[in-house]
mmCIF file with all atom_site columns, C-alpha atoms in Angstrom:
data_model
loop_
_atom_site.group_PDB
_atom_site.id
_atom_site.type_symbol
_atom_site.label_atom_id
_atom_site.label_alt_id
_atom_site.label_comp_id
_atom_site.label_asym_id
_atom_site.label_entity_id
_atom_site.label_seq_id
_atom_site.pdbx_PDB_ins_code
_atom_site.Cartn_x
_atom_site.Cartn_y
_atom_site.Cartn_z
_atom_site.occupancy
_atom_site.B_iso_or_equiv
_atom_site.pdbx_formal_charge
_atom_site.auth_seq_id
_atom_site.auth_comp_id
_atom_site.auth_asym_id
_atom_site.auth_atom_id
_atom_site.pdbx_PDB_model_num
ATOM 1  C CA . UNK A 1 1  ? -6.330  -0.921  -18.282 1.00 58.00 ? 1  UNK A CA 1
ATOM 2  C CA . UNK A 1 2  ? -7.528  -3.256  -15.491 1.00 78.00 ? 2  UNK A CA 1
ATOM 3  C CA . UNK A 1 3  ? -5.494  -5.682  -14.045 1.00 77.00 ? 3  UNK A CA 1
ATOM 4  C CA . UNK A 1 4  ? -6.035  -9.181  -13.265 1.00 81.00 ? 4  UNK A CA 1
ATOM 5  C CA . UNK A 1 5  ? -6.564  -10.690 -10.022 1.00 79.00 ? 5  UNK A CA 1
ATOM 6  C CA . UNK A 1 6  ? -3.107  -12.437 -10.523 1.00 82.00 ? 6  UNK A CA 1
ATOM 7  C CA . UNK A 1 7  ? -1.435  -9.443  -11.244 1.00 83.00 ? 7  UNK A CA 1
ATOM 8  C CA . UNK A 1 8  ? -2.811  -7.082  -9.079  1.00 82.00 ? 8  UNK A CA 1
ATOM 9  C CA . UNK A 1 9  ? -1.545  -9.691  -6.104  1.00 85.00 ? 9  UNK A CA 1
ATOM 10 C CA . UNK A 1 10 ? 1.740   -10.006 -7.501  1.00 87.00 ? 10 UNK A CA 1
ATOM 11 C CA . UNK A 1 11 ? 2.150   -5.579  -7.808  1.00 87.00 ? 11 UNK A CA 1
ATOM 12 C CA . UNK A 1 12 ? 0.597   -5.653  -4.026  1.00 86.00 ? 12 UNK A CA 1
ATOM 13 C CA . UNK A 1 13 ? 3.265   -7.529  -3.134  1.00 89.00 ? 13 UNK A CA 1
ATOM 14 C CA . UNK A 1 14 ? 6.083   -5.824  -4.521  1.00 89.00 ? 14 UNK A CA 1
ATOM 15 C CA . UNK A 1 15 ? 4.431   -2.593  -3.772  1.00 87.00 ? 15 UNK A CA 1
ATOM 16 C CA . UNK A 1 16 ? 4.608   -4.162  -0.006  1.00 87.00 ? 16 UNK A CA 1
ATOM 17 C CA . UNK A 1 17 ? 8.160   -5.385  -0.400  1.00 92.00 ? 17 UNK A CA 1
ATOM 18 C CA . UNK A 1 18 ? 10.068  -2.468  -1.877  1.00 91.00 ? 18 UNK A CA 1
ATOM 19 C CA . UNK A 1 19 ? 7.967   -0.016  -2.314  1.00 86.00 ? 19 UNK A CA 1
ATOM 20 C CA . UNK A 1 20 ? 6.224   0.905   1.070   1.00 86.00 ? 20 UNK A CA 1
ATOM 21 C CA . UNK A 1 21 ? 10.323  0.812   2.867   1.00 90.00 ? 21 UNK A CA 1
ATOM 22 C CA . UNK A 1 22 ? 11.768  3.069   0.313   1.00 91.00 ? 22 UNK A CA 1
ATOM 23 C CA . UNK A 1 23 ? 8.699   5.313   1.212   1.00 88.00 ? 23 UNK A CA 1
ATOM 24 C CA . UNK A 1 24 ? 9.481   5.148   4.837   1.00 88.00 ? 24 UNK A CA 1
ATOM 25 C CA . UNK A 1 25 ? 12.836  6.314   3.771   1.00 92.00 ? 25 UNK A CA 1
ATOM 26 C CA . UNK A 1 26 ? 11.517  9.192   2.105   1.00 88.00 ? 26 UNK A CA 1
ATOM 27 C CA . UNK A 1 27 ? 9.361   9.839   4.439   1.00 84.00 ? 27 UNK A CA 1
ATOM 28 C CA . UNK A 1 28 ? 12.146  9.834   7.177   1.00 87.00 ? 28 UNK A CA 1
ATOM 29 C CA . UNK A 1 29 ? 14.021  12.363  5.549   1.00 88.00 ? 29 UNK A CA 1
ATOM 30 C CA . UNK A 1 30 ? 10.658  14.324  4.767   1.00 82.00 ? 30 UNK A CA 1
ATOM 31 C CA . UNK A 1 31 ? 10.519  14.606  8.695   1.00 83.00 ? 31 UNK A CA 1
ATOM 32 C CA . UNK A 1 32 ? 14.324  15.219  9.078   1.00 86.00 ? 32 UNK A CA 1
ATOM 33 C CA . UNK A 1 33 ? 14.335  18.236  6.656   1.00 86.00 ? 33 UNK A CA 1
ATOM 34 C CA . UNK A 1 34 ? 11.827  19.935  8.909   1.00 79.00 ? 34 UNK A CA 1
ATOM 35 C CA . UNK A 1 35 ? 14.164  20.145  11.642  1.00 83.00 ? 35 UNK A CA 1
ATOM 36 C CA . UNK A 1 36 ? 13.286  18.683  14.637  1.00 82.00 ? 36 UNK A CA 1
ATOM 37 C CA . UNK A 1 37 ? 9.522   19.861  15.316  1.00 82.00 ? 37 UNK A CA 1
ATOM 38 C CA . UNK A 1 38 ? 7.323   19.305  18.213  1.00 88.00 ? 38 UNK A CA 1
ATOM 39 C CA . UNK A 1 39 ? 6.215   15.533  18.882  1.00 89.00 ? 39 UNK A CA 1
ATOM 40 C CA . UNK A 1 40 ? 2.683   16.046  18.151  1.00 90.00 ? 40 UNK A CA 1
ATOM 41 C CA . UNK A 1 41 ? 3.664   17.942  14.641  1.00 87.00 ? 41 UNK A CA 1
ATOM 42 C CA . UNK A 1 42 ? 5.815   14.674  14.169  1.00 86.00 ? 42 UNK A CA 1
ATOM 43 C CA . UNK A 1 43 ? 2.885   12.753  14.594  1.00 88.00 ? 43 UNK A CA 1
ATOM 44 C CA . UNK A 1 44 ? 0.807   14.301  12.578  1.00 89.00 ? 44 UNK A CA 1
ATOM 45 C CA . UNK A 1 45 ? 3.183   14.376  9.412   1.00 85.00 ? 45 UNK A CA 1
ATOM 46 C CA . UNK A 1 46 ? 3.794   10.551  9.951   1.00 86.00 ? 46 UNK A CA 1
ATOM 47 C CA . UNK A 1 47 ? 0.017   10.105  9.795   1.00 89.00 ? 47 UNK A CA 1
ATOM 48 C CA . UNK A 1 48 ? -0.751  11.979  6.675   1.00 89.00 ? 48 UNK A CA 1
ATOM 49 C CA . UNK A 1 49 ? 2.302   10.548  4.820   1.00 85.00 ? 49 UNK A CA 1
ATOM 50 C CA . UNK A 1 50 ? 0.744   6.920   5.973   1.00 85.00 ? 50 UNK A CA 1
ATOM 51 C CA . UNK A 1 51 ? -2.303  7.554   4.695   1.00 87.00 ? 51 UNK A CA 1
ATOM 52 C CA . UNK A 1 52 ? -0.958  9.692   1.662   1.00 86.00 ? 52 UNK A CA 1
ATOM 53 C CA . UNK A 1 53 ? 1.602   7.024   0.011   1.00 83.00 ? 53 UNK A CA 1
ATOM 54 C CA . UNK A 1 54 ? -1.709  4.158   -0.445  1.00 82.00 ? 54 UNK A CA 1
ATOM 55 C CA . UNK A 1 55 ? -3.962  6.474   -2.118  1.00 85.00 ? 55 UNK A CA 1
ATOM 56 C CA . UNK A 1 56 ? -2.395  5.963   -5.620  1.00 84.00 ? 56 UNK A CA 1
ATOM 57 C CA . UNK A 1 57 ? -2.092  2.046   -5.100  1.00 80.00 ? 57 UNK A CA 1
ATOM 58 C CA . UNK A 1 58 ? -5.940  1.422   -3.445  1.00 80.00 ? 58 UNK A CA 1
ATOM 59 C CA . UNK A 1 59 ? -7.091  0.044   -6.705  1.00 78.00 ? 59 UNK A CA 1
ATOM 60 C CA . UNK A 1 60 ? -4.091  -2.667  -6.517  1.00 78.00 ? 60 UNK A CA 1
ATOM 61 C CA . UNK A 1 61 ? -5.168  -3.227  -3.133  1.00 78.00 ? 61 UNK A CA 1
ATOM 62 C CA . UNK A 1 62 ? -8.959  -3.690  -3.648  1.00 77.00 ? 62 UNK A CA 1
ATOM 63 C CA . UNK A 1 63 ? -10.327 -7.391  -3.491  1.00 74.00 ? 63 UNK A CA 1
ATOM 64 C CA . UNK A 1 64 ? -6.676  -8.817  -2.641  1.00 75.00 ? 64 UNK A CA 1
ATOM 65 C CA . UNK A 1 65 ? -7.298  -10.734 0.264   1.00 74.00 ? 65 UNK A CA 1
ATOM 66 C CA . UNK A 1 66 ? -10.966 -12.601 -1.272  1.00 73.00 ? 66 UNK A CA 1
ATOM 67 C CA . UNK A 1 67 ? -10.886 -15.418 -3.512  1.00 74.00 ? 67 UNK A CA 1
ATOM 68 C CA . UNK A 1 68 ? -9.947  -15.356 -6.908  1.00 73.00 ? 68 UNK A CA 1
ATOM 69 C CA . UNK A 1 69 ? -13.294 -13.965 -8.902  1.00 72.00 ? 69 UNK A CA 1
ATOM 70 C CA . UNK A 1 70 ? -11.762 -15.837 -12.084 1.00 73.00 ? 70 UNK A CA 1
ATOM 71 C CA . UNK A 1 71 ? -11.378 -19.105 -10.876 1.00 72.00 ? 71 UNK A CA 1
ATOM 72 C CA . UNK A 1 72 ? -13.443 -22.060 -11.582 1.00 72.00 ? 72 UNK A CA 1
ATOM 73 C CA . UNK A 1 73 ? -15.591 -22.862 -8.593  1.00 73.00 ? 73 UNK A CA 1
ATOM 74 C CA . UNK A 1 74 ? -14.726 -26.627 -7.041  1.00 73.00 ? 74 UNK A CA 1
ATOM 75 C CA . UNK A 1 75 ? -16.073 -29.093 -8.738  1.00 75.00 ? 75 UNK A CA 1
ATOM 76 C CA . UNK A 1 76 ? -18.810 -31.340 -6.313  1.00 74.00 ? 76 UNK A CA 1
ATOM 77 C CA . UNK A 1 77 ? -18.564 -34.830 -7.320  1.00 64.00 ? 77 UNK A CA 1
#
């Protein structure tokens, strides 16, 4: 099922919105259940759940920020 250009702006955004802080949250409490490791280990779970939690959502993502590919061009008069 692909989604249109409207659409797939509209989910980025609520992916943006609500989404990406609740996964902070987890995220958080990801860290937090580890105990309190060393600062670099930190890091480096911070950075792969960063990268992890946009893998699912890349094709919402794709071609966002262009110009609408199903849009009339303007009209020259």
């Amino acid at each position: 099922m692909a989604l249109s250009y409207k659409s797939r702006r509209r989910w980025s955004l609520v992916i943006l919105l609500v989404g990406l802080p609740l996964y902070i949250v987890a995220a958080v409490s990801v860290v937090n259940a580890l105990g309190r490791p060393p600062i670099w280990v930190e890091f480096l779970v911070y950075v792969f759940l960063g990268f992890l939690w946009m893998l699912p959502f890349k094709f919402v993502f794709k071609g966002v920020g262009k110009a609408d590919p199903e849009a009339e061009p303007p009209r020259e008069d």
